[in-house]
Coordinates of C-alpha atoms in Angstrom, one line a residue:
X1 CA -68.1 1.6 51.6
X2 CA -70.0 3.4 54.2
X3 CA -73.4 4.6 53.0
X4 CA -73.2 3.7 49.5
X5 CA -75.8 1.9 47.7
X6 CA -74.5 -1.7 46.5
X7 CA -76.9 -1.1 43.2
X8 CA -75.0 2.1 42.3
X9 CA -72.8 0.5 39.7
X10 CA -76.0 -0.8 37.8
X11 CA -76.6 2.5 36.5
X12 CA -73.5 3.0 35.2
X13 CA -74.4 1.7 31.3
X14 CA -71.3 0.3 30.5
X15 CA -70.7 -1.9 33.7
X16 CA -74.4 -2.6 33.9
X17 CA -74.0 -4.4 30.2
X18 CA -71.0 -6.2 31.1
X19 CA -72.7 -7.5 34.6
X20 CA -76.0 -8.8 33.1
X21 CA -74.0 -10.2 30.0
X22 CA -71.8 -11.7 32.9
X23 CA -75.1 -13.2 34.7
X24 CA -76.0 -15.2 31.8
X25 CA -72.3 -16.5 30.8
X26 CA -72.2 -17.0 34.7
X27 CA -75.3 -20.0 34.3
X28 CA -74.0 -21.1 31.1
X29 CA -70.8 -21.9 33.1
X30 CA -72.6 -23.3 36.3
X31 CA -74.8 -25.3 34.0
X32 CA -71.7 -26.9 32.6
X33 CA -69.9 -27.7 35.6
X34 CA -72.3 -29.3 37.1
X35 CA -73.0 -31.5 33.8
X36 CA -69.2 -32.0 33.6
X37 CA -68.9 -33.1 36.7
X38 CA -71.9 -35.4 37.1
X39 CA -70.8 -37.0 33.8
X40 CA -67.0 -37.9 35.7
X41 CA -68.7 -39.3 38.5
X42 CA -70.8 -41.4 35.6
X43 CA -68.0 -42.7 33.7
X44 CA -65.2 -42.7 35.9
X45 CA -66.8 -42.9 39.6
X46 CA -63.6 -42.8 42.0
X47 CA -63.0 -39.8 43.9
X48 CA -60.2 -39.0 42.0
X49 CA -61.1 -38.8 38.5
X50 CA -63.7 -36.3 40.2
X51 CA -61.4 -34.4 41.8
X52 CA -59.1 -33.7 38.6
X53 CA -62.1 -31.9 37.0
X54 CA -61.4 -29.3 39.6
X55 CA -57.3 -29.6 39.0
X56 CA -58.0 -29.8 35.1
X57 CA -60.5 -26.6 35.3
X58 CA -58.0 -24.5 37.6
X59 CA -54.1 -25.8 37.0
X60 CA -54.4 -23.8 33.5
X61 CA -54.6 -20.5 36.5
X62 CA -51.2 -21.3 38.2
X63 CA -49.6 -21.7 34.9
X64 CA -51.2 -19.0 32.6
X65 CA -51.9 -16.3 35.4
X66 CA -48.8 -13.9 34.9
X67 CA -48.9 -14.0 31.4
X68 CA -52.2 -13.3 31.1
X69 CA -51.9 -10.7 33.7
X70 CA -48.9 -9.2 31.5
X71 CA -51.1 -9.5 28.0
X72 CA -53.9 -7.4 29.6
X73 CA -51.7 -4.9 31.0
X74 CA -49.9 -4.4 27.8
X75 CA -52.4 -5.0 25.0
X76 CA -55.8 -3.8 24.2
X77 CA -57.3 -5.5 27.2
X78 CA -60.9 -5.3 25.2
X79 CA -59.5 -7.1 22.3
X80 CA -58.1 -9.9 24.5
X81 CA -61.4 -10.8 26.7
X82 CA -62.9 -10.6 23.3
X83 CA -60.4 -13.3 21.9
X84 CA -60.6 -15.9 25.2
X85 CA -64.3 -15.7 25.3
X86 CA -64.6 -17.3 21.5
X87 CA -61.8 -19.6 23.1
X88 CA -64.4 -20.8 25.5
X89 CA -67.4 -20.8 23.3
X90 CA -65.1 -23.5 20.5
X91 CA -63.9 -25.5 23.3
X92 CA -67.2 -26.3 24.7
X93 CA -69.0 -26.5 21.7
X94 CA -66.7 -29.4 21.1
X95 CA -67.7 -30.8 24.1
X96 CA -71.3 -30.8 23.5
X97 CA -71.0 -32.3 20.1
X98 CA -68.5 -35.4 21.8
X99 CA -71.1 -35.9 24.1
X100 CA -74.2 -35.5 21.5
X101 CA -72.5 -38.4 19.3
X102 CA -71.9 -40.6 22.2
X103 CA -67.7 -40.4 21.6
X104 CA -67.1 -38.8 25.2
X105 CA -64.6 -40.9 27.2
X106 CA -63.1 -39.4 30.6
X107 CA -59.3 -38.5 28.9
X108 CA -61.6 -36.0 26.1
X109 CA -63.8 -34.5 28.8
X110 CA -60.4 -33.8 31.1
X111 CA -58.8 -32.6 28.2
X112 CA -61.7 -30.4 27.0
X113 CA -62.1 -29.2 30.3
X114 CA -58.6 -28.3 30.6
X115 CA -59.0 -26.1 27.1
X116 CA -61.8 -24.0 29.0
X117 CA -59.5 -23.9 32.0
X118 CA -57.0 -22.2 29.7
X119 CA -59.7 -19.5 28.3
X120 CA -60.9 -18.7 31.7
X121 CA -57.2 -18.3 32.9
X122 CA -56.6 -15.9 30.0
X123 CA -59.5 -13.7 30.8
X124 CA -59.6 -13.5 34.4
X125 CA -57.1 -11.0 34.8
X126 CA -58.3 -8.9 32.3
X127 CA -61.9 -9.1 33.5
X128 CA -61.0 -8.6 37.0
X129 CA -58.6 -5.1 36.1
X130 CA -61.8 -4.0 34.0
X131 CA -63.7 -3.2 36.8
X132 CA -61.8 -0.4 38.1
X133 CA -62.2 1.2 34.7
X134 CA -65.9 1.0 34.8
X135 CA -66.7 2.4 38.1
X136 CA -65.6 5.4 40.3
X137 CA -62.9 4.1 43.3
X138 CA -65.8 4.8 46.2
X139 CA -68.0 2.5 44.2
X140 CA -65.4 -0.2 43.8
X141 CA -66.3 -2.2 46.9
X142 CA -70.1 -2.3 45.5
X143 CA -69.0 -3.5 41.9
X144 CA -66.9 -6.4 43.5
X145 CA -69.8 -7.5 45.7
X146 CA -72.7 -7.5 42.6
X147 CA -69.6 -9.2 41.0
X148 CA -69.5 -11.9 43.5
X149 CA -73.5 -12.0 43.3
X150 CA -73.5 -12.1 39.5
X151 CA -71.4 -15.9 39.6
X152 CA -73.6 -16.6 42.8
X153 CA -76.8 -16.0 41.5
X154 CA -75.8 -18.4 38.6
X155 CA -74.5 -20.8 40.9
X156 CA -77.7 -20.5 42.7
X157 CA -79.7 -21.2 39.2
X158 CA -77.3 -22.7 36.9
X159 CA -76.8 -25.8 39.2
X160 CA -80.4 -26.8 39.2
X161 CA -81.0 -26.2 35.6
X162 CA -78.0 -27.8 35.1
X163 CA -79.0 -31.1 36.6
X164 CA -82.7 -30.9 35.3
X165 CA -81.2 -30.4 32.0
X166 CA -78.5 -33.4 32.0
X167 CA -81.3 -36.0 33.9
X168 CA -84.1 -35.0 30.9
X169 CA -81.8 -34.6 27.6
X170 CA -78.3 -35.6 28.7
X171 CA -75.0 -33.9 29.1
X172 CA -74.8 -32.5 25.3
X173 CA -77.4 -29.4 25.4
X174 CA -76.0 -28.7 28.7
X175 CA -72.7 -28.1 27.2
X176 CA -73.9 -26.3 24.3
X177 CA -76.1 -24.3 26.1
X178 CA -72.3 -23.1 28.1
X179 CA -71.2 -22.8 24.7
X180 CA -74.1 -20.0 23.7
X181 CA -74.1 -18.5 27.0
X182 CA -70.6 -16.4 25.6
X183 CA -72.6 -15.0 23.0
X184 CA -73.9 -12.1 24.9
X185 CA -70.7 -11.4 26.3
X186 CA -68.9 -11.1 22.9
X187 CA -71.6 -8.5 21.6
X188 CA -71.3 -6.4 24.6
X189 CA -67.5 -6.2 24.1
X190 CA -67.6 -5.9 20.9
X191 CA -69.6 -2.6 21.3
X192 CA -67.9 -1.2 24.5
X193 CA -65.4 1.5 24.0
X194 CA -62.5 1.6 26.4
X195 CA -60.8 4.8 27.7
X196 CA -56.9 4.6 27.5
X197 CA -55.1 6.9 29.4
X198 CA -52.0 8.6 27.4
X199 CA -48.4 7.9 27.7
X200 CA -45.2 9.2 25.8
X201 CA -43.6 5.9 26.2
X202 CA -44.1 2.8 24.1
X203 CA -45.7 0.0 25.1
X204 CA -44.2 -2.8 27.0
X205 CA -42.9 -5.9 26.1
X206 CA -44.6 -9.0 27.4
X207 CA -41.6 -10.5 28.8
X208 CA -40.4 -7.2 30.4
X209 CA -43.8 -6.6 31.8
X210 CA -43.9 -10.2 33.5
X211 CA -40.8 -9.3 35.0
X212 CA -42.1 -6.2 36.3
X213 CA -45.2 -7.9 37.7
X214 CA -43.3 -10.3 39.2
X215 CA -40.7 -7.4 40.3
X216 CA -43.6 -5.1 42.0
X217 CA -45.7 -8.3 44.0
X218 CA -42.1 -9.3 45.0
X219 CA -41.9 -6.3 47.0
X220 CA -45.6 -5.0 47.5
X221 CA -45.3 -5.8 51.8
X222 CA -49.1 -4.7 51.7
X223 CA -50.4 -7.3 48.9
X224 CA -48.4 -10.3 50.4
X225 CA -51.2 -10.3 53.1
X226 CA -53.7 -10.5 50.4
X227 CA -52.1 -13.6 48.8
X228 CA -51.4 -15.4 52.0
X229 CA -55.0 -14.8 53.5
X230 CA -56.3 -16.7 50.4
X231 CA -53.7 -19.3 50.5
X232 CA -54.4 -19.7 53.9
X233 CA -58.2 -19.9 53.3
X234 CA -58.4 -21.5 49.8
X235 CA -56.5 -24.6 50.4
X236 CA -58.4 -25.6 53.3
X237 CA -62.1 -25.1 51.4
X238 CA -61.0 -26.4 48.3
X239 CA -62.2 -29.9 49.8
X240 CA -65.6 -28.7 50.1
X241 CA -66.0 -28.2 46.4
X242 CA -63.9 -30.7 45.0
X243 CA -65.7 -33.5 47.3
X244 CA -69.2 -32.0 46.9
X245 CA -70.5 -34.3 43.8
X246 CA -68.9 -37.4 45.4
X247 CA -71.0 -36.6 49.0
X248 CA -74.1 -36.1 46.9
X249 CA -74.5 -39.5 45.0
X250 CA -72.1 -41.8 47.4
X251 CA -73.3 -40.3 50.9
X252 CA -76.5 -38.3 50.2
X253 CA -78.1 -40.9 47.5
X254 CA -79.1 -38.3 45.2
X255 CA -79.4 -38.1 41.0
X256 CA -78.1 -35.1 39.6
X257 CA -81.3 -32.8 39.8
X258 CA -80.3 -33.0 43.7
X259 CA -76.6 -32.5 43.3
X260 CA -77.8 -29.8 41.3
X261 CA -80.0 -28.0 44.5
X262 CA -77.4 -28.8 47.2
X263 CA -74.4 -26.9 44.9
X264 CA -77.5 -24.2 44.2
X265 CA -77.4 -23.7 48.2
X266 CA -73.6 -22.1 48.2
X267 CA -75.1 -20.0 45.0
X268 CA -78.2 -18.9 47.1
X269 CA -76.1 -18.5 50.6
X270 CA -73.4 -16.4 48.3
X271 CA -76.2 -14.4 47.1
X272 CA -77.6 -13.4 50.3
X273 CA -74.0 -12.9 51.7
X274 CA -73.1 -10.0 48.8
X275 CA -76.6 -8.4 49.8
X276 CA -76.1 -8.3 53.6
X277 CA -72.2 -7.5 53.3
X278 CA -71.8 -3.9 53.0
X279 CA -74.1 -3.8 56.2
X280 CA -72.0 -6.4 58.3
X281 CA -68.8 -4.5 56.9
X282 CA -70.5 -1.3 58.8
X283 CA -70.8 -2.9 62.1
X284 CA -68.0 -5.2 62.4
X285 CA -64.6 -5.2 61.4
X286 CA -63.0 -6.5 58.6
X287 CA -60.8 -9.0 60.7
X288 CA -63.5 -10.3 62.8
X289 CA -65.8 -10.9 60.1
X290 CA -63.4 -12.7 58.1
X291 CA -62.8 -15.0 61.5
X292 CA -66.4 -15.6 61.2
X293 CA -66.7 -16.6 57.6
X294 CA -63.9 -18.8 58.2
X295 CA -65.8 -20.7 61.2
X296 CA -69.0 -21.0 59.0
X297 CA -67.0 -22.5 55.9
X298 CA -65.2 -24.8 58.6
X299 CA -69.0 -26.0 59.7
X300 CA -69.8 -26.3 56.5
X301 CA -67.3 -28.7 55.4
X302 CA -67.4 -30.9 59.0
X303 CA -71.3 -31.2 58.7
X304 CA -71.4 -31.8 55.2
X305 CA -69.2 -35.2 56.4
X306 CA -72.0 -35.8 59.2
X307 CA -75.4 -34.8 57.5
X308 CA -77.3 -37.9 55.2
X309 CA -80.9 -35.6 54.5
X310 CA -81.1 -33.4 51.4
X311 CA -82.6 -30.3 53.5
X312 CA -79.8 -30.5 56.2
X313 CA -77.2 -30.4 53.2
X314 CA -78.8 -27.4 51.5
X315 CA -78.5 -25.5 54.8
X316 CA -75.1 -26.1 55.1
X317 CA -74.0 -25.6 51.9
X318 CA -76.6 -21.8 51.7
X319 CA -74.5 -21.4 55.4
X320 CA -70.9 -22.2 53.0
X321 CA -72.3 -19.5 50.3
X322 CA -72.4 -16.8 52.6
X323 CA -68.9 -17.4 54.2
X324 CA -67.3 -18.2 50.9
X325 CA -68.9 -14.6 49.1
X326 CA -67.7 -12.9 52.7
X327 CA -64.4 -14.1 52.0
X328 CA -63.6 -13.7 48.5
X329 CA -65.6 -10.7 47.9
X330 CA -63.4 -8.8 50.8
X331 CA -60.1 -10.7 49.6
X332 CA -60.8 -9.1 45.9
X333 CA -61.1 -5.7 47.2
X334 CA -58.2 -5.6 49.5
X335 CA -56.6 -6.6 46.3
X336 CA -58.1 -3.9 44.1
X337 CA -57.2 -1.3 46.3
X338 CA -53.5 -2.1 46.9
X339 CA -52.1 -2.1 43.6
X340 CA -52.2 0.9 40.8
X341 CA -53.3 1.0 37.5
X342 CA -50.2 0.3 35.9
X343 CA -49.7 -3.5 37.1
X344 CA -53.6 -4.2 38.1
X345 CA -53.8 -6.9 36.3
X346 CA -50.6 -8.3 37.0
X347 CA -50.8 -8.5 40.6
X348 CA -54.9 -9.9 40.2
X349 CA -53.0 -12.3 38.0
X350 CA -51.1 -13.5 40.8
X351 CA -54.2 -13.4 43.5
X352 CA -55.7 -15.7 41.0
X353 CA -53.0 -17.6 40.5
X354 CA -52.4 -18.1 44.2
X355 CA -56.5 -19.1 44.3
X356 CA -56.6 -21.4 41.4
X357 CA -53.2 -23.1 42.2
X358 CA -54.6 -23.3 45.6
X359 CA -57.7 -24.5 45.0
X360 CA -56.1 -26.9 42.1
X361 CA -53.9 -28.5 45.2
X362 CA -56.1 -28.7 47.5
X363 CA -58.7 -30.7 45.1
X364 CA -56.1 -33.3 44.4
X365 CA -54.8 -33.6 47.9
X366 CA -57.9 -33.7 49.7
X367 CA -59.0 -36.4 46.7
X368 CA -56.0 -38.5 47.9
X369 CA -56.8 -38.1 51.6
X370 CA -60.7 -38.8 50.7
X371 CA -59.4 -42.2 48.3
X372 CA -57.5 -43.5 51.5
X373 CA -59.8 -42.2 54.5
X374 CA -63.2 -41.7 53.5
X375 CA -65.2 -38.7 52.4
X376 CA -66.2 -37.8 55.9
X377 CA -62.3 -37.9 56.9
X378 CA -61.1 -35.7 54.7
X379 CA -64.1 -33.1 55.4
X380 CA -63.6 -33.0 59.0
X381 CA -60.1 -32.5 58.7
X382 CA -60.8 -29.8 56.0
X383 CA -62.9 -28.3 58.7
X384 CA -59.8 -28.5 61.0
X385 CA -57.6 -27.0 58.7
X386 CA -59.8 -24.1 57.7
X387 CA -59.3 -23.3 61.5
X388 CA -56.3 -23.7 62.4
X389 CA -55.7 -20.8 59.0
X390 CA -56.9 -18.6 61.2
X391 CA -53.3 -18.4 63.0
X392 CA -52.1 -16.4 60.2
X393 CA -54.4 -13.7 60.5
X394 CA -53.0 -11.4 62.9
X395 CA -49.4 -11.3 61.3
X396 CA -51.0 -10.4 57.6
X397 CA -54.1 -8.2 58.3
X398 CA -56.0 -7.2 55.2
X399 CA -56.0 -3.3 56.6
X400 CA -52.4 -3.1 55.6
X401 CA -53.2 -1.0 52.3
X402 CA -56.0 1.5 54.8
X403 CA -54.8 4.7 53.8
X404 CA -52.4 3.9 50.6
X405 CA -53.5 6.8 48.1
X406 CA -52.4 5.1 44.4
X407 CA -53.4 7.9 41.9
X408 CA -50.2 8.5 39.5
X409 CA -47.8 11.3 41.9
X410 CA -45.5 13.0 38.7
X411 CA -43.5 14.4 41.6
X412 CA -40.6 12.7 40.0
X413 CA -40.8 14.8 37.2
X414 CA -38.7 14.4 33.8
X415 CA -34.9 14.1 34.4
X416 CA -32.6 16.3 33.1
X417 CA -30.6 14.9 30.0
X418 CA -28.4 16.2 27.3
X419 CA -28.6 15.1 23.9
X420 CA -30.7 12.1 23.3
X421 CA -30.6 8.9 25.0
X422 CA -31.8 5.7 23.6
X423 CA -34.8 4.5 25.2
X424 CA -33.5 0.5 25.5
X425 CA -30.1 1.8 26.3
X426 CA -29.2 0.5 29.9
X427 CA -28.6 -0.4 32.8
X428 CA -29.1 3.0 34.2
X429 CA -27.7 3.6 37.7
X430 CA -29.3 6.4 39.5
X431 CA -27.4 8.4 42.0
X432 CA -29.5 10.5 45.4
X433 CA -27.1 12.6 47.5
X434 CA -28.2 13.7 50.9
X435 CA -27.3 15.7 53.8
X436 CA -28.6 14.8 57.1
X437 CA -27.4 15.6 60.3
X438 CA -25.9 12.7 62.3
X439 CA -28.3 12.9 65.2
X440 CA -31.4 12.0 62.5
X441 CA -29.4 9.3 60.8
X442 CA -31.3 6.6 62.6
X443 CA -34.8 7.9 61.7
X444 CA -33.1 8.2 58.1
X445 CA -32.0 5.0 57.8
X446 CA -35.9 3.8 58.9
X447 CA -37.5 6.2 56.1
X448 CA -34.8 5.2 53.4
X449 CA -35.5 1.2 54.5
X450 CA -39.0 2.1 53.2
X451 CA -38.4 4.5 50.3
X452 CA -36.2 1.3 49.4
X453 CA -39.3 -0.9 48.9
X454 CA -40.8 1.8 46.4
X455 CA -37.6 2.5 44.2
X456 CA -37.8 -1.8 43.8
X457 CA -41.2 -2.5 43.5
X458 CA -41.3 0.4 40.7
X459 CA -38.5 -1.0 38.8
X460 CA -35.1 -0.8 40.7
X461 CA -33.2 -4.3 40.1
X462 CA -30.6 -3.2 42.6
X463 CA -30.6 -0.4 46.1
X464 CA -27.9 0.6 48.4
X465 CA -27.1 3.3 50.6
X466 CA -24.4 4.4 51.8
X467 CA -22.8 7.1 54.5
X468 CA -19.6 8.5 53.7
X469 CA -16.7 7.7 56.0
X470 CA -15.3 11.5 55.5
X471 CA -18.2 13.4 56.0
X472 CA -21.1 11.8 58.2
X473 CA -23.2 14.5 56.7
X474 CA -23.0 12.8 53.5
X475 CA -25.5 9.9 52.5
X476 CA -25.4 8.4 48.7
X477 CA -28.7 6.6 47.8
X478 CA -28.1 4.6 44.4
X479 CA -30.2 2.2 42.5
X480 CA -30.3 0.2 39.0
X481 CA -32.9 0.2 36.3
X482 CA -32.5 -1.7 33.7
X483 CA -33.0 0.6 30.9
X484 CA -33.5 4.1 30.6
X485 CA -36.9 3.4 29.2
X486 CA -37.7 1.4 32.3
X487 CA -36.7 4.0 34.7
X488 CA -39.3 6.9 32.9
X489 CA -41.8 4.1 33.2
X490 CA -40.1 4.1 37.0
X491 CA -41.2 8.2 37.2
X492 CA -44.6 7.2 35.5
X493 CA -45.4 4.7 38.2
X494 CA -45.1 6.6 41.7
X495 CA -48.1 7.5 43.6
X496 CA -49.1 10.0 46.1
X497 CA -48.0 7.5 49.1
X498 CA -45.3 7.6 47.2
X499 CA -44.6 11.4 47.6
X500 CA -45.9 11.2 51.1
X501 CA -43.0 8.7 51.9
X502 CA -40.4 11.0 50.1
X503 CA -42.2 14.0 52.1
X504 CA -40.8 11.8 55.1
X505 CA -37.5 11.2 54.0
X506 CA -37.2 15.4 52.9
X507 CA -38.3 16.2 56.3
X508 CA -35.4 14.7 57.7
X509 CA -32.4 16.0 55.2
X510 CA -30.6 19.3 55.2
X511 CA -30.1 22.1 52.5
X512 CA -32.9 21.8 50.5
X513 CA -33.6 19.0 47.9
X514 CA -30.7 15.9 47.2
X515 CA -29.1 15.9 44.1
X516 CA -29.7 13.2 41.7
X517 CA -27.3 12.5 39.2
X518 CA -28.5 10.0 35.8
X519 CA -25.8 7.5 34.6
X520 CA -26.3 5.0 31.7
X521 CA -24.1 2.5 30.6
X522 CA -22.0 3.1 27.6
X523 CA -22.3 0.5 24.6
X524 CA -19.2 -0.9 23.5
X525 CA -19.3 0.3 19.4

């Protein structure tokens, strides 16, 4: 993001409302966790109750996340953030009122836990596709890093308070507190107005739109390095917060007002990390600095397994912040860049469901390694692990989207029908007849090999090509679409890579453009 001022976004009125209502639902949340998961290791002190608060909170993510993704791509994406946030806000105002009467047991709090893991894997996507429509695309990299700062600066505060909180009045206000915290959220959505860009096609069905999610990451080359970088990365750190309130009263001998200021050091090291970012992005590159943030989370992990002083486990954990916010704050704009509007939150729905389900795992197998080995076993081989991920790195670099231009391309234009066709009628086999002379069929075959990804991603369910045995002149490019509906919402989806790509393929054909014929299958009356 070059020069660009990280506090640019702020300014903009509608994503400055939503960030500072964010901010405050950010603490609330904090607040809670860190009451939730003080009151596991109080009623049910093994390190694996504790660890299924972190499965409980982020399982809901690997089974919800395309859905959700689908829902927020298909329906009034204002209306659903709206209906998950008073989700969150009943679930954890149950919570506080268990806890309050003195009826919490450790089944209610997993189960209530798992409700808000539900809401928050209902609203992620949505919240995460919003941001694109708040901000200009040069300012997107700065609105992902104050992003990142808003949940660290209330992991910075919201920790402490937190633990103040639950050792002077208990758990209860703590979770009520969460449970007002939405509040501000609601009223800001309530009075934001979103743009919707116009269509002439209906909407889409959920179920289609999952499959065309699933369809488009299936054959998105450039977001699989996304999604394996934060497998990769994820699983390995997972330990780290999973293990942290078991390290803080087993190893570290503290109550929960120092749990609270050790978990506050990742908020304050995350913090400082999102402000210092966009300079270190300037001067190093993206896959160096990500090898670096990797080491640091790695030293975090191994020396939180070595360290028994409060002050040395702050450090390392402020050290953790700033690797973890260098990490996912780049991860979450390599993913915003390399997917268009039309499946945005689709595709984020499957980031975070490769994240949560990551981090879910991870929790409940490092919980099982820390049960039989020790906490100090399972963080040093956490650390070992978070190292050895780097091996992935050079095969699924994050610049594979540099250069991809995703603004809607109507090169496609509208195809030429007679009569009237029914839009569900299908499937719809499309037909692309080339000349090219024989001595460019290799370099051909390359381009078409590509343009093949594109016709798929956007909606083909089956490609070929083929060279005809008669004339070698003569190439026949065909694909399926399921319905003819699907394949205008196949001519709505290209981009200007796209046309760039079919630039490519032109540039190598003879006599002007192919022909392209439009077949759909007849209904038996």
């Amino acid at each position: 993001m070059a020069d660009l001022d990280i506090w640019q976004p702020l300014r903009r009125r509608a994503f400055f409302s939503l960030w500072t209502a964010a901010v405050v639902s950010n603490v609330g949340t904090w607040m809670h966790d860190t009451a939730a998961a003080w009151t596991m290791a109080t009623l049910a002190p093994s390190p694996l109750m504790v660890s299924l608060m972190q499965t409980a909170m982020t399982f809901p993510f690997f089974v919800l996340a395309l859905p959700a993704g689908a829902f927020a791509d298909v329906v009034d994406r204002r209306r659903m953030l709206i209906l998950t946030q008073v989700w969150m806000l009943a679930a954890a105002t149950a919570l506080g009122v268990l806890a309050l009467a003195g009826t919490l047991t450790p089944p209610l709090l997993l189960v209530l836990t798992f409700a808000i893991g539900i809401g928050a894997a209902m609203n992620a996507p949505a919240w995460q596709a919003t941001t694109p429509d708040l901000v200009p695309r040069a300012e997107l990299p700065a609105a992902v890093a104050l992003g990142g700062i808003s949940v660290n600066v209330a992991r910075a505060v919201g920790p402490a308070m937190g633990g103040l909180l639950v050792g002077a009045a208990g758990a209860g206000p703590v979770f009520l507190l969460n449970a007002a915290s939405f509040l501000g959220v609601l009223v800001v959505l309530a009075s934001w107005r979103r743009e919707r860009k116009p269509t002439r096609l209906p909407p889409e069905r959920v179920l289609g739109a999952m499959r065309a999610g699933a369809r488009y990451v299936r054959h998105a080359t450039g977001y699989h390095a996304v999604l394996v970088r934060n497998a990769a990365f994820v699983l390995a750190a997972s330990a780290v917060w999973a293990l942290l309130p078991l390290v803080a009263r087993t190893q570290l001998g503290l109550d929960a007002t120092g749990y609270g200021l050790v978990l506050g050091g990742l908020g304050v090291g995350a913090i400082v990390g999102g402000l210092v970012l966009p300079r270190l992005r300037r001067r190093v590159s993206l896959e160096r600095l990500l090898a670096a943030a990797t080491l640091l989370f790695a030293v975090t992990s191994g020396g939180l397994a070595l360290v028994h002083g409060l002050q040395a486990a702050i450090a390392l954990t402020f050290v953790g912040g700033m690797a973890w916010m260098t990490m996912m704050s780049s991860l979450t704009v390599a993913a915003q860049e390399s997917v268009p509007a039309w499946v945005r939150a689709r595709a984020l729905a499957v980031g975070l469901l490769v994240i949560q389900g990551s981090m879910a795992a991870g929790a409940l197998g490092w919980g099982v390694v820390a049960t039989h080995t020790g906490l100090d076993t399972a963080l040093l081989a956490a650390a070992v692990a978070l190292a050895a991920s780097l091996v992935v790195a050079p095969r699924f670099r994050l610049d594979a989207h540099d250069g991809l231009d995703l603004r809607p391309s109507d090169h496609m234009g509208q195809p030429v029908v007679q009569g009237d066709v029914d839009l569900d009628q299908g499937p719809v086999l499309v037909t692309v007849e080339y000349r090219v002379d024989p001595a460019r069929a290799d370099a051909f075959v390359e381009a078409m090999e590509h343009l093949e990804r594109t016709r798929r991603r956007d909606g083909a369910i089956r490609w070929g090509l083929f060279q005809d045995t008669a004339d070698a002149w003569r190439w026949l490019e065909t694909f399926l679409v399921e319905s003819w509906v699907e394949h205008l919402r196949q001519h709505e989806r290209v981009t200007v890579s796209d046309r760039l790509l079919r630039d490519r393929v032109y540039a190598l054909i003879e006599g002007g453009e192919p022909r392209v014929s439009h077949l759909v299958a007849r209904r038996e009356e």
